[in-house]
Coordinates of C-alpha atoms in Angstrom, one line a residue:
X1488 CA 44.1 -56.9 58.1
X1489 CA 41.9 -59.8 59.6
X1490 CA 42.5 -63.0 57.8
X1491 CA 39.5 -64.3 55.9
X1492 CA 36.8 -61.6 57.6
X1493 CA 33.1 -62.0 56.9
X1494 CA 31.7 -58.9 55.7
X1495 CA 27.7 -58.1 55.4
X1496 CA 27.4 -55.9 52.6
X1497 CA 29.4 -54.0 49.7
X1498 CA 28.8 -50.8 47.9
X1499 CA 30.6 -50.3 44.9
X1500 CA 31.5 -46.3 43.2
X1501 CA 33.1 -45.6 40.4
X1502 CA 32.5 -45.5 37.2
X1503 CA 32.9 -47.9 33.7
X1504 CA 35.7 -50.3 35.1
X1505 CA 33.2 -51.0 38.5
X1506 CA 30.3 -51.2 36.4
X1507 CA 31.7 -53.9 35.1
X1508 CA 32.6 -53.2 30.8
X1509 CA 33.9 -55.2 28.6
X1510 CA 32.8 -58.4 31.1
X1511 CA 29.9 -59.0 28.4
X1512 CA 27.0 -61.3 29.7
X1513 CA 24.9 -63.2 26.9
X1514 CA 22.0 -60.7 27.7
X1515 CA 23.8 -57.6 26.7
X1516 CA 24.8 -56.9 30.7
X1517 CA 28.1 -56.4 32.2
X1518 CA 29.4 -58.2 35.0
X1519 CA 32.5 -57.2 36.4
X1520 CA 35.2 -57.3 38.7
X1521 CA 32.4 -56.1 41.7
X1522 CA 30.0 -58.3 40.8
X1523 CA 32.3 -61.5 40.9
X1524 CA 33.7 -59.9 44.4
X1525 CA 30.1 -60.0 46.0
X1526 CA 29.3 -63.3 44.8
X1527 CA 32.6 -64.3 46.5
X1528 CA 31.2 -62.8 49.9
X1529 CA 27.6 -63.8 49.5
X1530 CA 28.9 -67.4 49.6
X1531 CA 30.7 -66.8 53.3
X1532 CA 27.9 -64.6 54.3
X1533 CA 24.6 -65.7 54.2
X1534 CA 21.9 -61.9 53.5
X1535 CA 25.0 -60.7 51.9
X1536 CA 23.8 -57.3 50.6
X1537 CA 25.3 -55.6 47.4
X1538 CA 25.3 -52.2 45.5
X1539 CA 26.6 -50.8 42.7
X1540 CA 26.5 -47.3 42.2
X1541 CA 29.0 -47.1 38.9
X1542 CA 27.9 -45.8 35.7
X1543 CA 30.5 -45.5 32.7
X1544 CA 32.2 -42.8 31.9
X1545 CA 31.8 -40.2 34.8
X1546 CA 34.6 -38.0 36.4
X1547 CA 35.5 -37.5 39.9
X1548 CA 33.4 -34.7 40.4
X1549 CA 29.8 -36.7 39.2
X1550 CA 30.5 -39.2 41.1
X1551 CA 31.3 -37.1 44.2
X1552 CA 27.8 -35.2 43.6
X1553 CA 25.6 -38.5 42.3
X1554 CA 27.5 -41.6 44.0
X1555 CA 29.4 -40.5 47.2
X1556 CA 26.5 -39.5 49.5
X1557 CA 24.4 -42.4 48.5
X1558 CA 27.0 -44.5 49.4
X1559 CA 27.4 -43.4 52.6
X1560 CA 24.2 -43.2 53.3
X1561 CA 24.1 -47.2 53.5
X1562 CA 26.5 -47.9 55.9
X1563 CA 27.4 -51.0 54.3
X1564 CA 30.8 -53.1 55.7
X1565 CA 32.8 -52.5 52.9
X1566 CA 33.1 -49.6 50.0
X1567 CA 35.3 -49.6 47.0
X1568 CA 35.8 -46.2 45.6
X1569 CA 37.7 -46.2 42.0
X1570 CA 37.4 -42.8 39.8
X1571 CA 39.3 -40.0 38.6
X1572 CA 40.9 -42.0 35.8
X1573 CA 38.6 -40.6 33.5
X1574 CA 39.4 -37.1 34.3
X1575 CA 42.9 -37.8 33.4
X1576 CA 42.4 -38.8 29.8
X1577 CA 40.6 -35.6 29.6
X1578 CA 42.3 -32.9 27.1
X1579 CA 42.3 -30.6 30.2
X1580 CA 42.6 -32.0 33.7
X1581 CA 42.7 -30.2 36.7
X1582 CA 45.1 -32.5 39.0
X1583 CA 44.8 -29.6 42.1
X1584 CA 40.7 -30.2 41.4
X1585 CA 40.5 -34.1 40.8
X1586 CA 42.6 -34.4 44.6
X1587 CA 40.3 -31.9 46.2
X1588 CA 37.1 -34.1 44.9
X1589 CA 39.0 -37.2 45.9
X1590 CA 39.5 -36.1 49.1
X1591 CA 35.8 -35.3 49.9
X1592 CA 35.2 -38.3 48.8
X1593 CA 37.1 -40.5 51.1
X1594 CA 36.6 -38.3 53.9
X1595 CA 33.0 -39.0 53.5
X1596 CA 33.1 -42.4 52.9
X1597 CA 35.8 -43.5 55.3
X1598 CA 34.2 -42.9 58.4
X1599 CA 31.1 -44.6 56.7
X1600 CA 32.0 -48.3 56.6
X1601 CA 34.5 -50.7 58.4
X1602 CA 36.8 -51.0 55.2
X1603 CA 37.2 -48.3 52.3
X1604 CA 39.2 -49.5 49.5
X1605 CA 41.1 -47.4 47.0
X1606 CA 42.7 -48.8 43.8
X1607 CA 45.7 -48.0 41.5
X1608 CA 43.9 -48.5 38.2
X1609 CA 45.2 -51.0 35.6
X1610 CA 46.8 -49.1 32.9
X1611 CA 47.2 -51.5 29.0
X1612 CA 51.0 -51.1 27.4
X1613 CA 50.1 -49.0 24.3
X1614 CA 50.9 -45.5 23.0
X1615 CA 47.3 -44.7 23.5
X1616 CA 47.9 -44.2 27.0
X1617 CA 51.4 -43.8 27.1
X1618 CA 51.1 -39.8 26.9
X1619 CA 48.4 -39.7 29.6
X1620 CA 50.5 -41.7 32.3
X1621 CA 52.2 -38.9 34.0
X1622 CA 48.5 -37.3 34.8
X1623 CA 47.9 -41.6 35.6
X1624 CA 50.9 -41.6 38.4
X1625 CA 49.9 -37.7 39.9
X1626 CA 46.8 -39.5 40.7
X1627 CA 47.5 -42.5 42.4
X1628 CA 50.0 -40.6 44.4
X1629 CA 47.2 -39.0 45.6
X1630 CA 45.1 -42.3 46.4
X1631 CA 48.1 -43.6 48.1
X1632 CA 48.5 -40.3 50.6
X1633 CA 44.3 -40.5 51.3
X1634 CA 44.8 -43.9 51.6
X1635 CA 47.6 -43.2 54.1
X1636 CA 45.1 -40.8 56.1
X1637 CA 41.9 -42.5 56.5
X1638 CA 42.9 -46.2 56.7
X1639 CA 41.7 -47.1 53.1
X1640 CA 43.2 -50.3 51.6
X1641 CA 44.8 -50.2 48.2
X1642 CA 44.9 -52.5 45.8
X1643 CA 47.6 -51.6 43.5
X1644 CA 46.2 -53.2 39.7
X1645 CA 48.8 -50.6 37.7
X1646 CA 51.5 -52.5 39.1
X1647 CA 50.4 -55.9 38.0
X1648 CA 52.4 -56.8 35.0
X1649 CA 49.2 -59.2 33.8
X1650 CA 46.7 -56.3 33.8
X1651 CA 49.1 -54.6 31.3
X1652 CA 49.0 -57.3 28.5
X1653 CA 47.0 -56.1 26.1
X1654 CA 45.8 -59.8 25.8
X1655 CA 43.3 -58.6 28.4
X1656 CA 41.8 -55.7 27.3
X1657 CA 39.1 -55.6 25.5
X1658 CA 39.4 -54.2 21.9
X1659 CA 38.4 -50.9 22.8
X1660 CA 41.3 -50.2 24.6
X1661 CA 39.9 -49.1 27.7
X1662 CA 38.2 -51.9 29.1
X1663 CA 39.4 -55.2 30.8
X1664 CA 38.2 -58.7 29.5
X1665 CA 36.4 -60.9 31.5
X1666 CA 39.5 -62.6 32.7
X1667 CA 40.9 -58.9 33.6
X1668 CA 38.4 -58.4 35.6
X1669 CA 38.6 -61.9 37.4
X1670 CA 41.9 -61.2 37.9
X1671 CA 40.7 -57.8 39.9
X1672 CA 38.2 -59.3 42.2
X1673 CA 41.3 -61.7 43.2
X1674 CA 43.2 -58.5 44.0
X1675 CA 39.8 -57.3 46.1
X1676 CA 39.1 -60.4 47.6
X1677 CA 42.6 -60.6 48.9
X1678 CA 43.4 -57.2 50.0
X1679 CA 40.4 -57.8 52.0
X1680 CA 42.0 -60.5 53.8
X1681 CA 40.6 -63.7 52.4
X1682 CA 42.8 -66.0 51.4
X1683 CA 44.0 -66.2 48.2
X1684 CA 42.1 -68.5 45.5
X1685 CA 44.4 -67.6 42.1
X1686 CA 48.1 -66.6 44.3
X1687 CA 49.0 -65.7 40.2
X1688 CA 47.0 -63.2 39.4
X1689 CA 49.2 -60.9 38.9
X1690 CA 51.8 -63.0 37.3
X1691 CA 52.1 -62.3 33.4
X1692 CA 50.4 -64.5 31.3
X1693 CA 52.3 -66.7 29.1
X1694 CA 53.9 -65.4 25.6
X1695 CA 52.0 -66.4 22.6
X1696 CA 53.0 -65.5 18.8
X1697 CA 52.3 -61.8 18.0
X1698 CA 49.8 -61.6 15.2
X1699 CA 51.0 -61.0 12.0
X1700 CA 51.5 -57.2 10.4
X1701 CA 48.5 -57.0 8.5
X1702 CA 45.7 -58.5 11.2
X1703 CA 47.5 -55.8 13.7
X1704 CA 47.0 -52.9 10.7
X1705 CA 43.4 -54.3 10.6
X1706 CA 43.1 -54.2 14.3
X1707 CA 44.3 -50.5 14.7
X1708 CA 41.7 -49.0 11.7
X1709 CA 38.8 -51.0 13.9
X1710 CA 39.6 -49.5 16.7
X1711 CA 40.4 -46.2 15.1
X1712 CA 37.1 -46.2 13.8
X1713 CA 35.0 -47.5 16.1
X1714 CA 35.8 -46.6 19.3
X1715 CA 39.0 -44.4 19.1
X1716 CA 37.2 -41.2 17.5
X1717 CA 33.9 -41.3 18.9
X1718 CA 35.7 -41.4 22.3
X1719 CA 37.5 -38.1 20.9
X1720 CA 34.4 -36.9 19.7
X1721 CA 32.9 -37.1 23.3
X1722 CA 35.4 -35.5 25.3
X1723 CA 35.6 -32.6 22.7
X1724 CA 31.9 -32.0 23.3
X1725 CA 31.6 -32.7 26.4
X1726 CA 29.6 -35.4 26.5
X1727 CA 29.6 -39.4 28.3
X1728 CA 28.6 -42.5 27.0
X1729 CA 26.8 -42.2 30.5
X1730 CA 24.9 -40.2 29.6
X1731 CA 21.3 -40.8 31.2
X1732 CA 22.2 -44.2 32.5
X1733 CA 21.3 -45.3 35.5
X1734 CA 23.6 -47.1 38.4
X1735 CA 24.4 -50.5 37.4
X1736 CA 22.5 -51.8 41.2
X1737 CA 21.3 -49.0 42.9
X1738 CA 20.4 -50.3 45.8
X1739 CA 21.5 -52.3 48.9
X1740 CA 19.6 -55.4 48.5
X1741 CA 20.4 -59.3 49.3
X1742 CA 22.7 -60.6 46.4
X1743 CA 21.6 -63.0 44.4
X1744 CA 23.9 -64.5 41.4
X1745 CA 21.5 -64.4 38.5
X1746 CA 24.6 -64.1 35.7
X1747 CA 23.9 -67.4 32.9

């Protein structure tokens, strides 16, 4: 990997965690982990240009048929591809599916920019998630061998032991905090090459008190109610909070910071 390389544009697939939720802006907006990446290459890179395909809460195979081919089509430096996760926490999950749509997808993108990148997502301690972590594993096993193949960099976030504090997830559950998602540009931005700006990123944070028994009771009906079954009652039905959303930045235009 070159050390601190100058790349001209970045095209970003995926889905929630790329566009950028829980990173809340003051307007409503997300920011993101992709967002603070480009903003770190604009500055080294004067018509730095910068897409983001994501939408929240699309599988593998919508983002093979609405994102993949865009992407390509753009021919930008440097593509980061993260998806699948959501077909995981799925009731039913095709594993033999989700690796042949993987694999069209980094076989079309590869060959389509200088650097493809691949990620290990982050995965919160929790019971939540704790049943759906063998499906988690099958599938970065899977971005590792593709990875392997075509030359795609991983950065490897499930491994982090500061991504699994549940001090940086959002209350949903699902989603990182702001300073999550700082911490995974940092990965980005270093697996790229450049030299590192927070060496500690993946470090745990330090230990604070636990809250007390009755705020945790209180946190675990809030989230229960307010995010845990409507998440159930989406996947039973079918349905995505994507649902008729737009990508976050459709297209491959000069960057320009306008977060407050």
């Amino acid at each position: 990997m070159q050390t601190n390389p100058t790349h001209s544009s970045l095209v970003a697939v995926g889905d929630s965690f790329t566009e950028g939720m829980s990173d809340l802006l003051p307007d409503g907006s997300y920011r993101g982990w992709a967002d603070l990446l480009a903003a770190r290459m604009a500055a080294r890179s004067p018509g730095f240009r910068y897409a983001n395909l994501a939408v929240r809460g699309k599988l593998i195979g919508q983002i093979v048929d609405e994102q993949v081919g865009v992407a390509a089509a753009m021919g930008a430096d440097v593509i980061t591809l993260v998806g699948g996760l959501n077909d995981t926490l799925r009731p039913k999950c095709d594993m033999a599916l989700v690796r042949d749509l993987l694999t069209q997808a980094v076989e079309r993108l590869a060959p389509s920019c200088k650097q493809l990148v691949l990620m290990r997502s982050p995965g919160r301690q929790g019971p939540v998630l704790d049943r759906f972590r063998p499906r988690m594993e099958a599938l970065f096993a899977i971005i590792d061998d593709l990875a392997s193949l075509h030359g795609a960099v991983v950065v490897d976030l499930y491994g982090a032991r500061s991504l699994a504090d549940p001090r940086l997830w959002d209350v949903d559950r699902l989603h990182l905090t702001a300073d999550g998602h700082r911490r995974v540009a940092e990965a980005v931005w270093q697996a790229l090459g450049h030299e590192a700006e927070d060496p500690d990123w993946h470090a745990p944070i330090p230990v604070t008190p636990p809250p007390g028994w009755i705020t945790r009771r209180t946190t675990d009906v809030r989230f229960a109610r307010q995010y845990l079954l409507p998440w159930i009652g989406r996947r039973l039905t079918g349905r995505s909070s994507g649902d008729g959303l737009p990508p976050k930045r459709p297209d491959l235009l000069p960057y320009e910071d306008t977060a407050p």
